[in-house]
């Protein structure tokens, strides 16, 4: 039995989709446990490229895939994604959706937009997919769950009730009951056959000694508690979110793989201690195609930050790191690694809790010589230029976790596994 989770260890977009797809070839079931279509996961193989938002990146393995209870699901976006996969000839008959996941409805998107406007210059830079407002309703106990959504009578009753309350708080909401109901009851009919208690399915696989793979969305620095609050998402992207968002306990996890870019990116607002601007940032952005999968926004670029990845290692009990996009760093003469911060002249090794302090921290850097070789065809650690090997070894030391996978290009084939998890 193996329960493995793939988690984002920076600010998202580290390459979780690629590694989930890769590992899913040896998994029996693949599950998402948090987030929604704020995620954009890219998968490339056999000259084909896919971008997924809701459906686990393990779908290409032909195995069963699960959208877990911790997710927030936009039914329209979900059905569009199913169609997108079907039109590319990918089988979608093994998708299961948790009866306890929460439904994103049109008013959530409106509220997301409104809140961002109200925040003005302090806006979070959300993906405007209604994620935050849907999680707010969940914890307010004003959410609509998939199990209720697929019961037409119940959906009608609950939607009426909820919309009334929401409109009292947000008079600007334009969505009306009848048009939401008429449109969404049709989506509910299509989704109904996929809905079940997905925790029972996961438990069956685990009890049978099978391989279960969990796919995180977003990243550790966007965690609602330990991220750069309030510039975060509204869920727990790390291994800490698996139990809560899938219905199985934490002790079923046998490995947690931290997906880590060989540098750092962030999309949206908020502190980013190792951010760089100018020519080098532009070069990395172009070589690494650092533009959002969902929003197409240019990603902010920065040096590798060991303080950040250490925090992810602590939160997720990482057992291995998958170091991504190493190829993008070829040709940079000197690389910087952030080993600690200073705050008001004092050296610190963890992120402070307030945004005021976060905006004040200064990175402490060490420099390492880079490499100029093209590494995109490398198949083993030994084939890497020695400076690249040293860079990897230094990251392992600083983060206190072994690099068990590394990646030298977007394709499935450009993945080198140093230690298997399944
Ligand atoms: P995710 O959200 O964590 O799944 O990551 P995204 O898909 O949003 O962004 C990662 C991007 O990097 C995608 O465009 C991938 O195709 C690409 N990618 C993944 N691994 C590598 C790599 O090793 N090298 C290069 N050049 N690109 C990679
Ligand atoms: P994947 O899974 C990168 C960011 C948004 C914003 C903040 C809150 O592809 O790594 P939200 O819409 O969630 O309320 O936005 O979180 N964000 C992501 N950044 N990758 C993601 O997903 C993200 N999902 C949300 O840009 O700063
Ligand atoms: Mg992404």
Coordinates of C-alpha atoms and ligand atoms in Angstrom, one line a residue:
X1 CA 0.0 0.0 0.0
X2 CA 1.3 3.5 -0.8
X3 CA -0.4 6.8 -0.4
X4 CA 1.6 9.5 -2.1
X5 CA 0.9 13.2 -2.3
X6 CA 2.3 15.7 -4.8
X7 CA 2.3 19.2 -3.4
X8 CA 3.3 22.6 -4.6
X9 CA 6.1 24.0 -2.4
X10 CA 6.3 27.6 -3.5
X11 CA 3.5 29.9 -4.9
X12 CA 2.0 27.4 -7.3
X13 CA 2.8 26.5 -10.9
X14 CA 5.8 24.4 -9.9
X15 CA 4.9 21.6 -12.3
X16 CA 2.5 19.5 -10.2
X17 CA 0.5 18.5 -13.3
X18 CA 3.6 17.1 -15.0
X19 CA 4.7 15.0 -12.0
X20 CA 1.2 13.8 -11.1
X21 CA 0.8 12.6 -14.7
X22 CA 4.2 10.9 -14.6
X23 CA 3.5 9.1 -11.2
X24 CA -0.1 8.2 -12.2
X25 CA 1.2 5.6 -14.6
X26 CA 2.0 3.5 -11.5
X27 CA -0.9 4.6 -9.4
X28 CA -4.3 2.9 -9.2
X29 CA -6.4 6.0 -8.3
X30 CA -5.6 9.7 -8.4
X31 CA -7.5 12.3 -6.3
X32 CA -7.6 16.1 -5.9
X33 CA -8.4 17.2 -2.4
X34 CA -8.6 21.1 -2.4
X35 CA -9.0 24.1 -4.6
X36 CA -11.0 24.4 -7.8
X37 CA -10.5 25.8 -11.2
X38 CA -8.1 28.4 -9.9
X39 CA -5.6 25.7 -10.7
X40 CA -4.0 25.3 -14.1
X41 CA -2.0 22.1 -14.5
X42 CA 0.0 21.4 -17.7
X43 CA 0.7 18.0 -19.0
X44 CA 2.8 17.1 -22.1
X45 CA 3.4 13.8 -23.8
X46 CA 3.7 12.3 -27.3
X47 CA 3.7 15.8 -28.8
X48 CA 0.4 16.7 -27.1
X49 CA -0.2 19.4 -24.5
X50 CA -3.1 19.6 -22.1
X51 CA -4.1 22.1 -19.4
X52 CA -6.4 21.0 -16.6
X53 CA -8.1 23.0 -13.9
X54 CA -10.4 20.6 -12.1
X55 CA -9.9 17.0 -13.3
X56 CA -6.8 15.3 -11.7
X57 CA -3.8 15.2 -14.0
X58 CA -3.8 11.4 -13.6
X59 CA -6.7 11.2 -16.1
X60 CA -4.3 10.2 -18.9
X61 CA -3.3 7.0 -17.1
X62 CA -6.8 5.5 -17.7
X63 CA -7.2 4.9 -14.0
X64 CA -10.0 6.1 -11.7
X65 CA -9.8 9.8 -10.8
X66 CA -11.5 11.6 -7.9
X67 CA -12.6 15.1 -7.2
X68 CA -12.5 15.0 -3.4
X69 CA -14.7 16.6 -0.8
X70 CA -12.3 19.4 0.0
X71 CA -12.7 20.8 -3.5
X72 CA -14.9 23.6 -4.7
X73 CA -16.4 22.7 -8.1
X74 CA -17.8 24.9 -10.8
X75 CA -20.2 22.5 -12.6
X76 CA -20.1 24.4 -15.9
X77 CA -16.3 24.5 -15.9
X78 CA -16.2 20.9 -14.9
X79 CA -18.4 19.8 -17.8
X80 CA -16.4 22.0 -20.3
X81 CA -13.3 20.2 -19.1
X82 CA -14.8 16.8 -19.6
X83 CA -15.8 17.8 -23.1
X84 CA -12.3 19.2 -23.8
X85 CA -10.8 15.8 -22.9
X86 CA -13.4 13.8 -24.8
X87 CA -12.8 15.8 -28.0
X88 CA -9.1 14.9 -27.7
X89 CA -10.0 11.2 -27.4
X90 CA -9.2 10.9 -23.7
X91 CA -11.6 8.5 -21.8
X92 CA -13.5 10.3 -19.0
X93 CA -15.7 7.4 -17.8
X94 CA -13.7 6.8 -14.6
X95 CA -14.2 10.3 -13.0
X96 CA -15.9 10.3 -9.6
X97 CA -17.1 13.5 -7.8
X98 CA -17.5 13.7 -4.0
X99 CA -21.0 14.3 -2.7
X100 CA -19.5 16.6 -0.1
X101 CA -17.6 18.9 -2.4
X102 CA -19.0 22.5 -2.5
X103 CA -20.5 24.0 -5.6
X104 CA -19.3 27.3 -7.1
X105 CA -22.3 29.2 -8.5
X106 CA -22.5 32.4 -10.5
X107 CA -22.9 34.7 -7.5
X108 CA -19.6 33.4 -6.1
X109 CA -17.9 34.7 -9.2
X110 CA -19.6 38.1 -8.8
X111 CA -18.7 38.3 -5.2
X112 CA -15.0 37.5 -6.0
X113 CA -15.0 40.3 -8.5
X114 CA -16.7 42.7 -6.1
X115 CA -14.4 42.0 -3.2
X116 CA -11.3 42.5 -5.4
X117 CA -12.7 45.9 -6.5
X118 CA -13.4 46.9 -2.9
X119 CA -9.9 46.0 -1.9
X120 CA -8.6 48.5 -4.5
X121 CA -4.8 48.8 -4.5
X122 CA -4.6 46.0 -1.9
X123 CA -6.4 43.5 -4.1
X124 CA -5.2 39.9 -3.8
X125 CA -5.1 39.3 -7.5
X126 CA -7.3 36.3 -7.3
X127 CA -8.1 34.2 -10.3
X128 CA -11.7 35.5 -10.0
X129 CA -13.1 32.0 -10.2
X130 CA -15.2 32.4 -7.0
X131 CA -12.9 30.2 -4.9
X132 CA -12.7 32.4 -1.8
X133 CA -16.4 33.2 -1.6
X134 CA -17.3 29.5 -2.0
X135 CA -15.1 28.5 0.9
X136 CA -16.5 31.4 2.9
X137 CA -20.0 29.9 2.4
X138 CA -18.7 26.4 3.3
X139 CA -17.5 27.6 6.7
X140 CA -20.4 30.0 7.2
X141 CA -22.6 26.8 6.7
X142 CA -24.3 28.5 3.8
X143 CA -22.8 26.4 1.0
X144 CA -24.4 24.1 -1.4
X145 CA -22.8 20.6 -1.6
X146 CA -22.7 18.4 -4.7
X147 CA -25.0 15.9 -2.9
X148 CA -27.7 18.6 -2.6
X149 CA -27.1 20.0 -6.0
X150 CA -28.0 16.7 -7.8
X151 CA -31.3 16.5 -5.9
X152 CA -33.4 18.8 -8.0
X153 CA -36.0 19.6 -5.3
X154 CA -33.3 20.2 -2.7
X155 CA -31.2 22.3 -5.0
X156 CA -34.2 24.5 -5.7
X157 CA -35.0 25.0 -2.1
X158 CA -31.5 25.6 -0.9
X159 CA -30.6 27.9 -3.8
X160 CA -33.6 30.1 -3.0
X161 CA -32.7 30.3 0.7
X162 CA -29.0 30.9 0.1
X163 CA -29.4 33.5 -2.6
X164 CA -31.7 35.6 -0.4
X165 CA -29.0 35.7 2.3
X166 CA -26.2 36.5 -0.1
X167 CA -28.2 39.3 -1.8
X168 CA -28.8 40.9 1.6
X169 CA -25.0 41.1 2.1
X170 CA -24.2 41.9 -1.5
X171 CA -27.0 43.9 -3.1
X172 CA -24.9 44.3 -6.2
X173 CA -25.4 40.6 -7.1
X174 CA -27.1 40.4 -10.5
X175 CA -27.6 36.6 -10.8
X176 CA -31.2 35.7 -10.2
X177 CA -32.7 32.5 -8.8
X178 CA -34.6 31.4 -11.9
X179 CA -31.8 31.8 -14.4
X180 CA -29.3 30.0 -12.2
X181 CA -31.7 27.2 -11.4
X182 CA -32.8 26.7 -15.1
X183 CA -29.2 26.6 -16.3
X184 CA -27.6 24.6 -13.5
X185 CA -30.2 21.9 -13.0
X186 CA -29.2 20.7 -16.5
X187 CA -25.6 20.5 -15.4
X188 CA -26.6 18.7 -12.3
X189 CA -28.3 16.0 -14.3
X190 CA -25.1 15.4 -16.2
X191 CA -22.9 15.2 -13.1
X192 CA -25.3 13.1 -11.0
X193 CA -24.0 9.7 -12.3
X194 CA -20.5 10.5 -11.2
X195 CA -21.4 11.5 -7.6
X196 CA -20.6 9.3 -4.7
X197 CA -18.9 9.1 -1.2
X198 CA -15.4 9.2 -2.7
X199 CA -13.8 8.5 0.7
X200 CA -15.1 5.0 0.6
X201 CA -13.5 4.4 -2.8
X202 CA -10.1 5.7 -1.5
X203 CA -10.4 3.5 1.6
X204 CA -11.1 0.4 -0.6
X205 CA -8.0 1.0 -2.6
X206 CA -5.9 1.5 0.5
X207 CA -7.3 -1.6 2.2
X208 CA -6.5 -3.6 -0.9
X209 CA -2.9 -2.5 -0.8
X210 CA -3.1 -0.4 -3.9
X211 CA -1.3 2.8 -4.9
X212 CA -3.2 6.0 -4.2
X213 CA -1.9 9.3 -5.5
X214 CA -3.1 12.7 -4.4
X215 CA -2.6 15.9 -6.4
X216 CA -2.3 19.2 -4.7
X217 CA -3.2 22.4 -6.4
X218 CA -1.6 25.9 -5.6
X219 CA 1.4 25.8 -3.2
X220 CA 2.6 26.1 0.4
X221 CA 2.9 29.9 0.3
X222 CA -0.8 30.2 -0.7
X223 CA -1.9 28.1 2.3
X224 CA -4.6 29.8 4.3
X225 CA -2.7 29.5 7.6
X226 CA 1.0 29.3 6.8
X227 CA 1.1 31.2 3.5
X228 CA 1.7 34.9 3.0
X229 CA -1.7 35.8 4.5
X230 CA -3.9 37.6 3.4
X231 CA -2.4 37.1 -0.1
X232 CA -3.2 33.4 -0.2
X233 CA -5.9 31.1 -1.5
X234 CA -8.7 29.7 0.8
X235 CA -7.6 26.1 1.3
X236 CA -4.7 23.9 2.5
X237 CA -2.6 23.0 -0.6
X238 CA -0.1 20.9 1.2
X239 CA -0.1 17.4 2.6
X240 CA -1.8 19.0 5.6
X241 CA -4.9 19.3 3.4
X242 CA -5.1 15.7 2.3
X243 CA -7.0 14.2 5.3
X244 CA -9.4 17.1 5.5
X245 CA -10.1 17.1 1.7
X246 CA -10.3 13.4 0.9
X247 CA -11.9 11.7 3.9
X248 CA -8.9 9.4 4.8
X249 CA -6.6 9.9 7.7
X250 CA -3.0 11.4 7.5
X251 CA -1.3 8.1 8.5
X252 CA -2.2 6.5 5.1
X253 CA 0.4 8.8 3.5
X254 CA 3.7 7.0 2.9
X255 CA 5.4 9.8 0.8
X256 CA 5.0 13.5 0.2
X257 CA 6.7 14.9 -2.8
X258 CA 7.4 18.6 -2.8
X259 CA 7.2 20.0 -6.3
X260 CA 9.8 22.8 -6.4
X261 CA 10.9 25.1 -9.2
X262 CA 14.7 25.5 -9.5
X263 CA 13.9 29.2 -9.1
X264 CA 10.7 30.9 -7.8
X265 CA 7.6 32.4 -9.4
X266 CA 4.5 34.0 -8.1
X267 CA 1.3 35.2 -9.8
X268 CA -0.9 37.7 -8.1
X269 CA -0.1 40.3 -5.4
X270 CA 1.8 39.9 -2.1
X271 CA 5.2 39.6 -0.6
X272 CA 7.9 37.9 -2.7
X273 CA 11.3 38.3 -0.9
X274 CA 13.6 37.0 -3.7
X275 CA 11.8 38.7 -6.5
X276 CA 14.0 40.1 -9.3
X277 CA 13.1 42.5 -12.1
X278 CA 14.8 43.6 -15.3
X279 CA 16.6 41.7 -18.0
X280 CA 17.3 38.5 -16.2
X281 CA 13.7 38.1 -14.9
X282 CA 12.5 38.7 -18.5
X283 CA 14.9 36.1 -19.8
X284 CA 13.7 33.5 -17.3
X285 CA 10.1 34.4 -18.0
X286 CA 10.6 33.9 -21.7
X287 CA 12.7 30.7 -21.5
X288 CA 10.4 29.2 -18.9
X289 CA 7.2 30.4 -20.6
X290 CA 6.2 31.9 -17.2
X291 CA 2.7 33.1 -18.0
X292 CA -0.4 31.9 -16.1
X293 CA -2.2 28.8 -17.4
X294 CA -5.5 30.1 -16.2
X295 CA -5.2 33.9 -16.4
X296 CA -2.3 34.3 -18.9
X297 CA -0.8 36.8 -16.5
X298 CA 3.0 37.2 -16.6
X299 CA 4.4 35.4 -13.6
X300 CA 6.7 37.4 -11.2
X301 CA 10.2 35.8 -11.1
X302 CA 12.7 35.3 -8.3
X303 CA 15.7 33.4 -7.0
X304 CA 15.4 30.0 -5.3
X305 CA 14.2 30.6 -1.7
X306 CA 15.2 27.9 0.8
X307 CA 13.2 29.6 3.6
X308 CA 10.0 29.1 1.6
X309 CA 10.8 25.5 0.6
X310 CA 11.8 24.6 4.2
X311 CA 8.4 25.8 5.3
X312 CA 6.7 23.5 2.8
X313 CA 8.9 20.6 4.0
X314 CA 7.7 21.2 7.6
X315 CA 4.1 21.6 6.7
X316 CA 3.9 18.6 4.5
X317 CA 6.5 16.3 6.0
X318 CA 8.1 16.1 2.6
X319 CA 10.0 12.9 2.0
X320 CA 11.4 14.0 -1.4
X321 CA 11.7 17.0 -3.7
X322 CA 11.0 17.0 -7.4
X323 CA 13.1 19.8 -8.7
X324 CA 11.6 21.3 -11.8
X325 CA 12.6 23.6 -14.8
X326 CA 16.3 23.1 -14.1
X327 CA 16.8 23.6 -17.9
X328 CA 15.6 27.2 -17.7
X329 CA 18.6 28.2 -15.6
X330 CA 21.2 27.1 -18.3
X331 CA 23.2 30.1 -19.4
X332 CA 23.0 32.1 -16.3
X333 CA 26.5 32.9 -15.1
X334 CA 25.9 33.2 -11.4
X335 CA 23.0 31.8 -9.5
X336 CA 21.7 33.1 -6.2
X337 CA 20.1 31.1 -3.4
X338 CA 18.3 32.7 -0.5
X339 CA 19.4 30.9 2.7
X340 CA 17.7 33.1 5.3
X341 CA 16.1 36.5 5.7
X342 CA 17.0 39.5 7.8
X343 CA 14.2 41.4 9.6
X344 CA 15.2 44.7 11.2
X345 CA 18.8 43.5 11.2
X346 CA 18.1 40.1 12.8
X347 CA 18.7 36.9 10.8
X348 CA 15.5 34.7 10.7
X349 CA 14.9 31.3 9.1
X350 CA 11.1 31.2 8.8
X351 CA 8.5 33.5 7.3
X352 CA 7.1 36.0 9.8
X353 CA 3.3 36.1 10.1
X354 CA 2.3 39.6 9.2
X355 CA 2.4 41.1 5.8
X356 CA 4.0 44.2 7.3
X357 CA 7.0 42.1 8.4
X358 CA 7.0 40.1 5.2
X359 CA 7.3 43.2 3.2
X360 CA 10.3 44.2 5.3
X361 CA 12.4 41.0 5.1
X362 CA 15.6 41.1 3.1
X363 CA 17.0 37.9 1.6
X364 CA 20.4 36.6 2.6
X365 CA 22.0 35.2 -0.5
X366 CA 24.8 32.9 -1.4
X367 CA 26.1 32.7 -4.9
X368 CA 26.9 29.6 -7.0
X369 CA 28.5 29.4 -10.4
X370 CA 25.9 28.5 -13.1
X371 CA 26.2 26.2 -16.1
X372 CA 25.9 27.0 -19.8
X373 CA 25.2 23.5 -21.2
X374 CA 21.8 22.5 -22.7
X375 CA 20.5 19.9 -20.2
X376 CA 17.2 19.1 -21.9
X377 CA 18.3 15.7 -23.1
X378 CA 20.0 14.5 -19.9
X379 CA 18.8 11.1 -18.6
X380 CA 20.7 10.8 -15.4
X381 CA 22.2 12.8 -12.5
X382 CA 25.7 12.0 -13.6
X383 CA 25.2 13.5 -17.0
X384 CA 24.4 16.9 -15.5
X385 CA 27.1 19.6 -15.6
X386 CA 29.0 19.5 -12.3
X387 CA 27.8 23.0 -11.4
X388 CA 24.2 21.9 -11.8
X389 CA 24.9 18.8 -9.6
X390 CA 26.3 21.2 -7.0
X391 CA 23.3 23.4 -7.2
X392 CA 21.0 20.4 -6.5
X393 CA 23.2 19.1 -3.7
X394 CA 23.1 22.6 -2.0
X395 CA 19.4 22.8 -2.2
X396 CA 19.1 19.4 -0.6
X397 CA 21.3 20.5 2.3
X398 CA 19.5 23.8 2.8
X399 CA 16.0 22.3 2.6
X400 CA 17.0 19.1 4.6
X401 CA 15.3 16.8 2.1
X402 CA 16.6 14.7 -0.8
X403 CA 15.9 15.5 -4.4
X404 CA 14.3 12.3 -5.6
X405 CA 13.1 13.5 -9.1
X406 CA 14.4 16.2 -11.4
X407 CA 12.9 17.7 -14.6
X408 CA 14.7 19.1 -17.6
X409 CA 11.8 20.0 -19.8
X410 CA 8.0 20.0 -20.0
X411 CA 7.6 16.6 -21.6
X412 CA 6.8 13.4 -19.7
X413 CA 10.1 11.9 -21.0
X414 CA 12.2 14.8 -19.6
X415 CA 11.8 13.4 -16.1
X416 CA 14.6 11.7 -14.2
X417 CA 13.6 9.6 -11.1
X418 CA 16.3 9.1 -8.5
X419 CA 14.1 7.3 -6.0
X420 CA 10.8 5.5 -6.8
X421 CA 7.7 6.0 -4.6
X422 CA 5.5 3.3 -6.1
Ligands
LIG1 P1 1.3 23.3 -12.0 O1 0.2 24.3 -11.8 O2 2.1 23.1 -10.8 O3 0.8 22.0 -12.6 O4 2.3 24.0 -13.1 P2 1.9 24.8 -14.4 O5 1.4 23.8 -15.4 O6 0.9 25.9 -14.1 O7 3.2 25.4 -14.8 C1 4.4 24.7 -15.0 C2 4.9 25.0 -16.4 O8 6.2 24.5 -16.6 C3 4.1 24.3 -17.5 O9 4.1 25.1 -18.6 C4 4.9 23.0 -17.7 O10 4.7 22.5 -19.0 C5 6.3 23.5 -17.6 N1 7.3 22.6 -17.1 C6 7.2 21.6 -16.2 N2 8.4 21.0 -15.9 C7 9.2 21.7 -16.7 C8 10.7 21.6 -16.9 O11 11.3 20.8 -16.3 N3 11.2 22.4 -17.8 C9 10.5 23.3 -18.5 N4 11.1 24.1 -19.4 N5 9.2 23.4 -18.4 C10 8.6 22.6 -17.5
LIG2 P1 -1.8 25.9 -9.6 O1 -2.5 24.7 -9.0 C1 -0.5 30.0 -8.9 C2 -3.1 32.6 -6.6 C3 -3.8 33.7 -7.3 C4 -3.9 34.7 -6.1 C5 -4.2 33.8 -4.9 C6 -5.7 33.8 -4.6 O2 -1.9 26.0 -11.0 O3 -0.4 26.0 -9.0 P2 -7.8 32.5 -5.7 O4 -8.4 32.6 -7.0 O5 -7.3 31.1 -5.3 O6 -8.6 33.1 -4.6 O7 -6.4 33.4 -5.7 O8 -3.7 32.6 -5.3 N1 -3.4 31.3 -7.2 C7 -2.5 30.6 -7.9 N2 -1.2 30.9 -8.3 N3 -1.0 28.8 -9.2 C8 -2.2 28.4 -8.9 O9 -2.7 27.1 -9.0 C9 -3.0 29.3 -8.2 N4 -4.3 29.3 -7.7 C10 -4.5 30.5 -7.1 O10 -3.1 34.2 -8.3 O11 -2.7 35.3 -5.9
LIG3 MG1 -0.5 26.1 -12.6

